[in-house]
Short mmCIF file of C-alpha atoms and ligand atoms in Angstrom, two decimals:
data_model
loop_
_atom_site.label_atom_id
_atom_site.label_comp_id
_atom_site.label_asym_id
_atom_site.label_seq_id
_atom_site.Cartn_x
_atom_site.Cartn_y
_atom_site.Cartn_z
CA MET W 1 79.85 68.89 55.53
CA VAL W 2 83.07 66.73 54.67
CA HIS W 3 80.98 63.56 55.09
CA ALA W 4 78.36 64.77 52.79
CA LEU W 5 80.84 65.67 50.19
CA LEU W 6 82.48 62.07 50.45
CA ASP W 7 78.91 60.71 49.92
CA ALA W 8 78.62 62.88 46.81
CA GLY W 9 82.12 61.72 45.61
CA VAL W 10 83.42 65.48 45.74
CA HIS W 11 86.98 65.84 46.64
CA ALA W 12 87.32 68.08 49.71
CA VAL W 13 90.06 70.69 50.68
CA VAL W 14 89.36 72.07 54.05
CA GLY W 15 91.17 75.03 55.71
CA THR W 16 88.92 75.47 58.87
CA THR W 17 90.59 74.61 61.87
CA GLY W 18 89.38 73.43 65.32
CA TRP W 19 89.32 69.75 64.51
CA ASP W 20 89.88 67.34 67.73
CA ALA W 21 90.84 63.83 67.17
CA ASP W 22 87.43 62.56 67.33
CA ALA W 23 86.32 64.55 64.56
CA LEU W 24 89.19 63.56 62.33
CA ALA W 25 88.80 59.76 63.33
CA ARG W 26 85.37 60.01 62.01
CA VAL W 27 86.10 61.56 58.71
CA ARG W 28 88.97 58.86 58.24
CA ALA W 29 86.42 56.03 59.10
CA HIS W 30 83.54 57.77 56.74
CA ALA W 31 86.33 57.99 54.08
CA SER W 32 87.09 54.36 53.97
CA THR W 33 83.60 53.91 52.12
CA ARG W 34 84.85 56.13 49.52
CA PRO W 35 88.84 55.54 48.81
CA ASP W 36 88.48 57.10 45.68
CA VAL W 37 87.90 60.40 47.17
CA GLY W 38 90.47 62.99 48.40
CA VAL W 39 90.19 65.10 51.64
CA LEU W 40 92.83 67.54 52.57
CA ILE W 41 92.69 69.17 56.00
CA ALA W 42 95.17 71.73 56.00
CA PRO W 43 95.32 73.87 59.11
CA ASN W 44 97.75 76.40 57.22
CA PHE W 45 97.98 77.10 53.52
CA ALA W 46 100.95 79.66 53.38
CA LEU W 47 104.16 78.13 52.45
CA SER W 48 106.35 79.91 55.32
CA ALA W 49 103.84 78.22 57.86
CA VAL W 50 104.13 74.76 56.24
CA LEU W 51 108.05 74.97 56.02
CA ALA W 52 108.09 76.33 59.69
CA MET W 53 106.01 73.36 61.02
CA ARG W 54 108.31 70.78 58.82
CA PHE W 55 111.76 72.67 60.06
CA ALA W 56 110.32 72.56 63.77
CA SER W 57 109.60 68.68 63.47
CA VAL W 58 112.87 67.75 61.93
CA ALA W 59 114.55 69.93 64.58
CA ALA W 60 112.54 68.74 67.76
CA ARG W 61 114.41 65.69 68.17
CA TYR W 62 117.66 67.61 68.92
CA PHE W 63 116.31 69.78 71.59
CA ALA W 64 115.27 69.54 75.36
CA SER W 65 112.57 72.06 75.47
CA ALA W 66 110.19 73.14 72.86
CA GLU W 67 107.23 75.53 73.22
CA VAL W 68 104.77 77.28 70.76
CA VAL W 69 103.47 80.83 70.58
CA GLU W 70 100.95 81.88 67.97
CA MET W 71 99.65 85.35 67.49
CA HIS W 72 96.58 86.17 65.57
CA HIS W 73 93.77 88.87 65.21
CA PRO W 74 91.21 89.08 67.91
CA ARG W 75 88.10 87.99 65.83
CA LYS W 76 89.77 84.46 65.59
CA LEU W 77 87.11 81.94 67.37
CA ASP W 78 89.43 79.04 68.06
CA ALA W 79 92.41 79.11 70.25
CA PRO W 80 95.14 77.76 70.30
CA SER W 81 95.14 78.00 66.29
CA GLY W 82 95.20 75.04 64.18
CA THR W 83 98.32 75.64 62.92
CA ALA W 84 100.01 75.81 66.47
CA VAL W 85 98.05 72.44 67.38
CA HIS W 86 99.71 70.87 64.22
CA THR W 87 103.15 72.11 64.75
CA ALA W 88 103.03 70.86 68.54
CA ARG W 89 101.89 67.36 67.59
CA GLY W 90 104.69 67.11 64.60
CA ILE W 91 107.18 68.22 67.66
CA ALA W 92 105.79 65.62 70.21
CA GLU W 93 105.68 62.96 67.42
CA ALA W 94 109.23 63.70 66.62
CA ARG W 95 110.42 63.64 70.48
CA ALA W 96 108.52 60.43 71.04
CA GLY W 97 110.12 58.89 68.02
CA ALA W 98 113.37 59.95 69.40
CA GLY W 99 112.65 58.65 72.92
CA LEU W 100 112.99 62.02 74.54
CA ALA W 101 111.81 62.30 78.03
CA PRO W 102 109.04 64.79 78.93
CA MET W 103 110.48 68.37 78.96
CA ALA W 104 111.65 69.85 82.24
CA ASP W 105 109.18 72.17 83.84
CA ALA W 106 109.53 72.84 87.69
CA THR W 107 106.51 74.97 87.99
CA ALA W 108 104.58 74.35 91.00
CA SER W 109 102.14 76.75 91.33
CA ALA W 110 100.47 78.82 88.22
CA LEU W 111 97.54 80.98 87.58
CA PRO W 112 95.03 79.13 84.99
CA GLY W 113 96.60 79.31 81.59
CA ALA W 114 100.21 80.80 82.42
CA ARG W 115 101.97 77.62 81.11
CA GLY W 116 99.41 77.70 77.98
CA ALA W 117 97.49 74.55 76.59
CA ASP W 118 99.24 71.44 76.81
CA VAL W 119 99.12 69.90 73.19
CA ASP W 120 100.70 66.06 73.62
CA GLY W 121 103.06 67.62 76.22
CA VAL W 122 103.96 70.68 74.22
CA PRO W 123 102.96 73.96 75.72
CA VAL W 124 101.26 76.11 73.31
CA HIS W 125 100.47 79.96 73.83
CA ALA W 126 98.13 82.06 72.06
CA LEU W 127 97.96 85.98 71.84
CA ARG W 128 95.46 87.84 70.29
CA LEU W 129 96.19 91.39 69.14
CA GLU W 130 94.60 94.03 67.03
CA GLY W 131 96.46 94.63 63.62
CA LEU W 132 97.91 91.01 63.50
CA VAL W 133 96.97 88.69 60.84
CA ALA W 134 98.45 85.02 61.78
CA HIS W 135 101.87 84.68 63.18
CA GLU W 136 103.71 81.79 64.93
CA GLN W 137 106.86 81.47 66.79
CA ILE W 138 108.43 77.85 67.77
CA PHE W 139 111.14 77.79 70.41
CA LEU W 140 113.49 75.04 70.70
CA SER W 141 116.26 75.19 73.36
CA ASN W 142 119.18 73.22 74.88
CA PRO W 143 121.23 74.46 77.89
CA GLY W 144 123.17 77.57 76.48
CA GLU W 145 121.40 77.60 73.08
CA LEU W 146 117.88 78.54 71.56
CA LEU W 147 116.49 78.02 68.04
CA THR W 148 113.60 80.30 67.30
CA LEU W 149 111.53 79.66 64.36
CA ARG W 150 108.92 82.27 62.95
CA THR W 151 106.34 82.70 60.43
CA ASP W 152 104.15 85.65 59.62
CA SER W 153 101.35 85.95 57.43
CA PHE W 154 100.91 89.79 56.94
CA ASP W 155 98.21 89.40 54.47
CA ARG W 156 95.70 86.48 53.67
CA ILE W 157 97.05 86.44 50.26
CA SER W 158 99.61 84.31 51.51
CA PHE W 159 97.13 81.29 51.87
CA MET W 160 96.20 81.63 48.13
CA PRO W 161 99.23 79.67 46.43
CA GLY W 162 98.79 76.80 49.01
CA VAL W 163 95.09 76.79 48.20
CA LEU W 164 95.39 76.42 44.50
CA LEU W 165 98.30 73.97 44.68
CA ALA W 166 95.57 71.89 47.01
CA VAL W 167 92.56 72.25 44.51
CA ARG W 168 94.79 71.38 41.54
CA GLU W 169 96.36 68.16 43.00
CA ILE W 170 93.47 66.89 45.01
CA ALA W 171 91.78 64.80 42.41
CA SER W 172 95.18 62.66 41.93
CA ARG W 173 95.46 62.05 45.80
CA PRO W 174 92.78 59.97 47.28
CA GLY W 175 92.22 59.29 50.88
CA VAL W 176 92.56 61.71 53.74
CA HIS W 177 95.67 63.68 54.29
CA VAL W 178 96.27 66.33 57.40
CA GLY W 179 98.53 69.19 56.32
CA LEU W 180 99.78 70.76 53.24
CA GLU W 181 103.20 69.31 53.61
CA THR W 182 101.83 66.00 52.59
CA TYR W 183 101.39 67.75 48.83
CA LEU W 184 104.81 68.86 48.79
CA ASP W 185 108.00 66.98 48.12
CA LEU W 186 109.82 67.79 51.41
N1 NAI B 1 94.04 76.79 56.53
C1 NAI B 1 94.38 78.23 56.36
O1 NAI B 1 95.42 78.48 55.76
C2 NAI B 1 93.47 79.16 56.99
C3 NAI B 1 92.56 78.69 57.78
N2 NAI B 1 91.56 79.74 58.41
C4 NAI B 1 90.53 79.05 59.22
O2 NAI B 1 89.44 79.30 58.64
C5 NAI B 1 88.22 79.27 59.53
C6 NAI B 1 87.53 80.65 59.21
O3 NAI B 1 88.30 81.70 59.53
P1 NAI B 1 88.04 83.17 58.97
O4 NAI B 1 87.98 82.88 57.58
O5 NAI B 1 88.88 84.22 59.86
O6 NAI B 1 86.51 83.23 59.54
P2 NAI B 1 85.45 84.44 59.17
O7 NAI B 1 85.37 85.26 60.29
O8 NAI B 1 85.48 85.02 57.79
O9 NAI B 1 84.16 83.32 59.30
C7 NAI B 1 83.50 82.54 58.22
C8 NAI B 1 82.66 81.68 58.80
O10 NAI B 1 82.97 80.58 59.52
C9 NAI B 1 82.96 80.78 61.05
N3 NAI B 1 83.90 80.20 61.65
C10 NAI B 1 85.15 80.90 61.99
N4 NAI B 1 86.07 80.08 62.60
C11 NAI B 1 85.24 79.04 62.88
C12 NAI B 1 85.69 77.87 63.67
N5 NAI B 1 86.78 77.59 64.31
N6 NAI B 1 84.65 76.72 63.73
C13 NAI B 1 83.62 76.77 62.95
N7 NAI B 1 83.14 77.95 62.25
C14 NAI B 1 84.02 79.13 62.19
C15 NAI B 1 82.38 82.10 61.30
O11 NAI B 1 81.43 82.23 62.31
C16 NAI B 1 81.82 82.64 59.99
O12 NAI B 1 80.37 81.88 59.98
C17 NAI B 1 88.91 79.19 60.89
O13 NAI B 1 88.90 77.85 61.36
C18 NAI B 1 90.31 79.67 60.58
O14 NAI B 1 91.14 79.12 61.55
C19 NAI B 1 91.68 80.80 58.21
C20 NAI B 1 92.64 81.36 57.57
C21 NAI B 1 93.54 80.49 56.81
O1 LIG B 2 91.95 82.14 61.76
C1 LIG B 2 92.98 82.52 61.26
O2 LIG B 2 93.09 83.92 60.77
C2 LIG B 2 93.87 81.59 60.82
N1 LIG B 2 93.64 80.24 61.06
C3 LIG B 2 94.44 79.23 60.76
C4 LIG B 2 94.83 78.53 62.18
O3 LIG B 2 94.15 78.29 63.01
O4 LIG B 2 95.95 78.05 62.34
C5 LIG B 2 95.59 79.45 59.81
C6 LIG B 2 96.16 80.74 59.95
O5 LIG B 2 97.06 80.98 61.09
C7 LIG B 2 95.04 81.89 59.85
#
């Protein structure tokens, strides 16, 4: 779909999650044929989530351990959430940039899934609970201290300001951008 929109010269604001690195690379390659067209792939349009991800990537370099827990409604098809994957990648990038060693974890035996999914070395855990909408907690710790960042979308109305920002701005932002934070002056 994004390839067809690019071919037609139509800017695309994408909120669907589940993008793997290959699919993203294919869109980037295809977009190079239409440098005048904008594509924004945003795993979360809620300001609280975008800021939580940003805060986590700023904080990550100062902490020995980091794990992400996302919590969603049980009708969600993909796990972990796109937001959690993007959060974990941001943390992993910050850790790599700071030259941090892999996180300590002495687990020697575990039931499958007990330590979550490994996203670039950051464990990500997915909960599916009736009554929830979209929620995430990011845990960052050192010996003797813990920073917890939490974002809650209690209603899907939380996504609308970000969607509106994206559709209003996209025509002036050619190229492929991942994450609404690329549109904010953070
Ligand atoms: N960027 C953001 O802020 C938000 C992103 N989403 C994402 O939007 C997508 C659709 O979610 P909903 O609106 O709850 O779906 P929905 O239950 O309203 O489904 C809409 C259609 O999309 C299909 N679909 C749902 N998840 C999909 C996936 N991962 N890959 C391919 N097809 C999928 C469904 O089968 C259905 O035909 C999901 O990827 C979800 O994570 C949802 C809410 C906010
Ligand atoms: O499926 C959802 O509901 C949501 N999906 C997105 C994701 O996978 O991160 C964004 C938000 O969490 C709601």
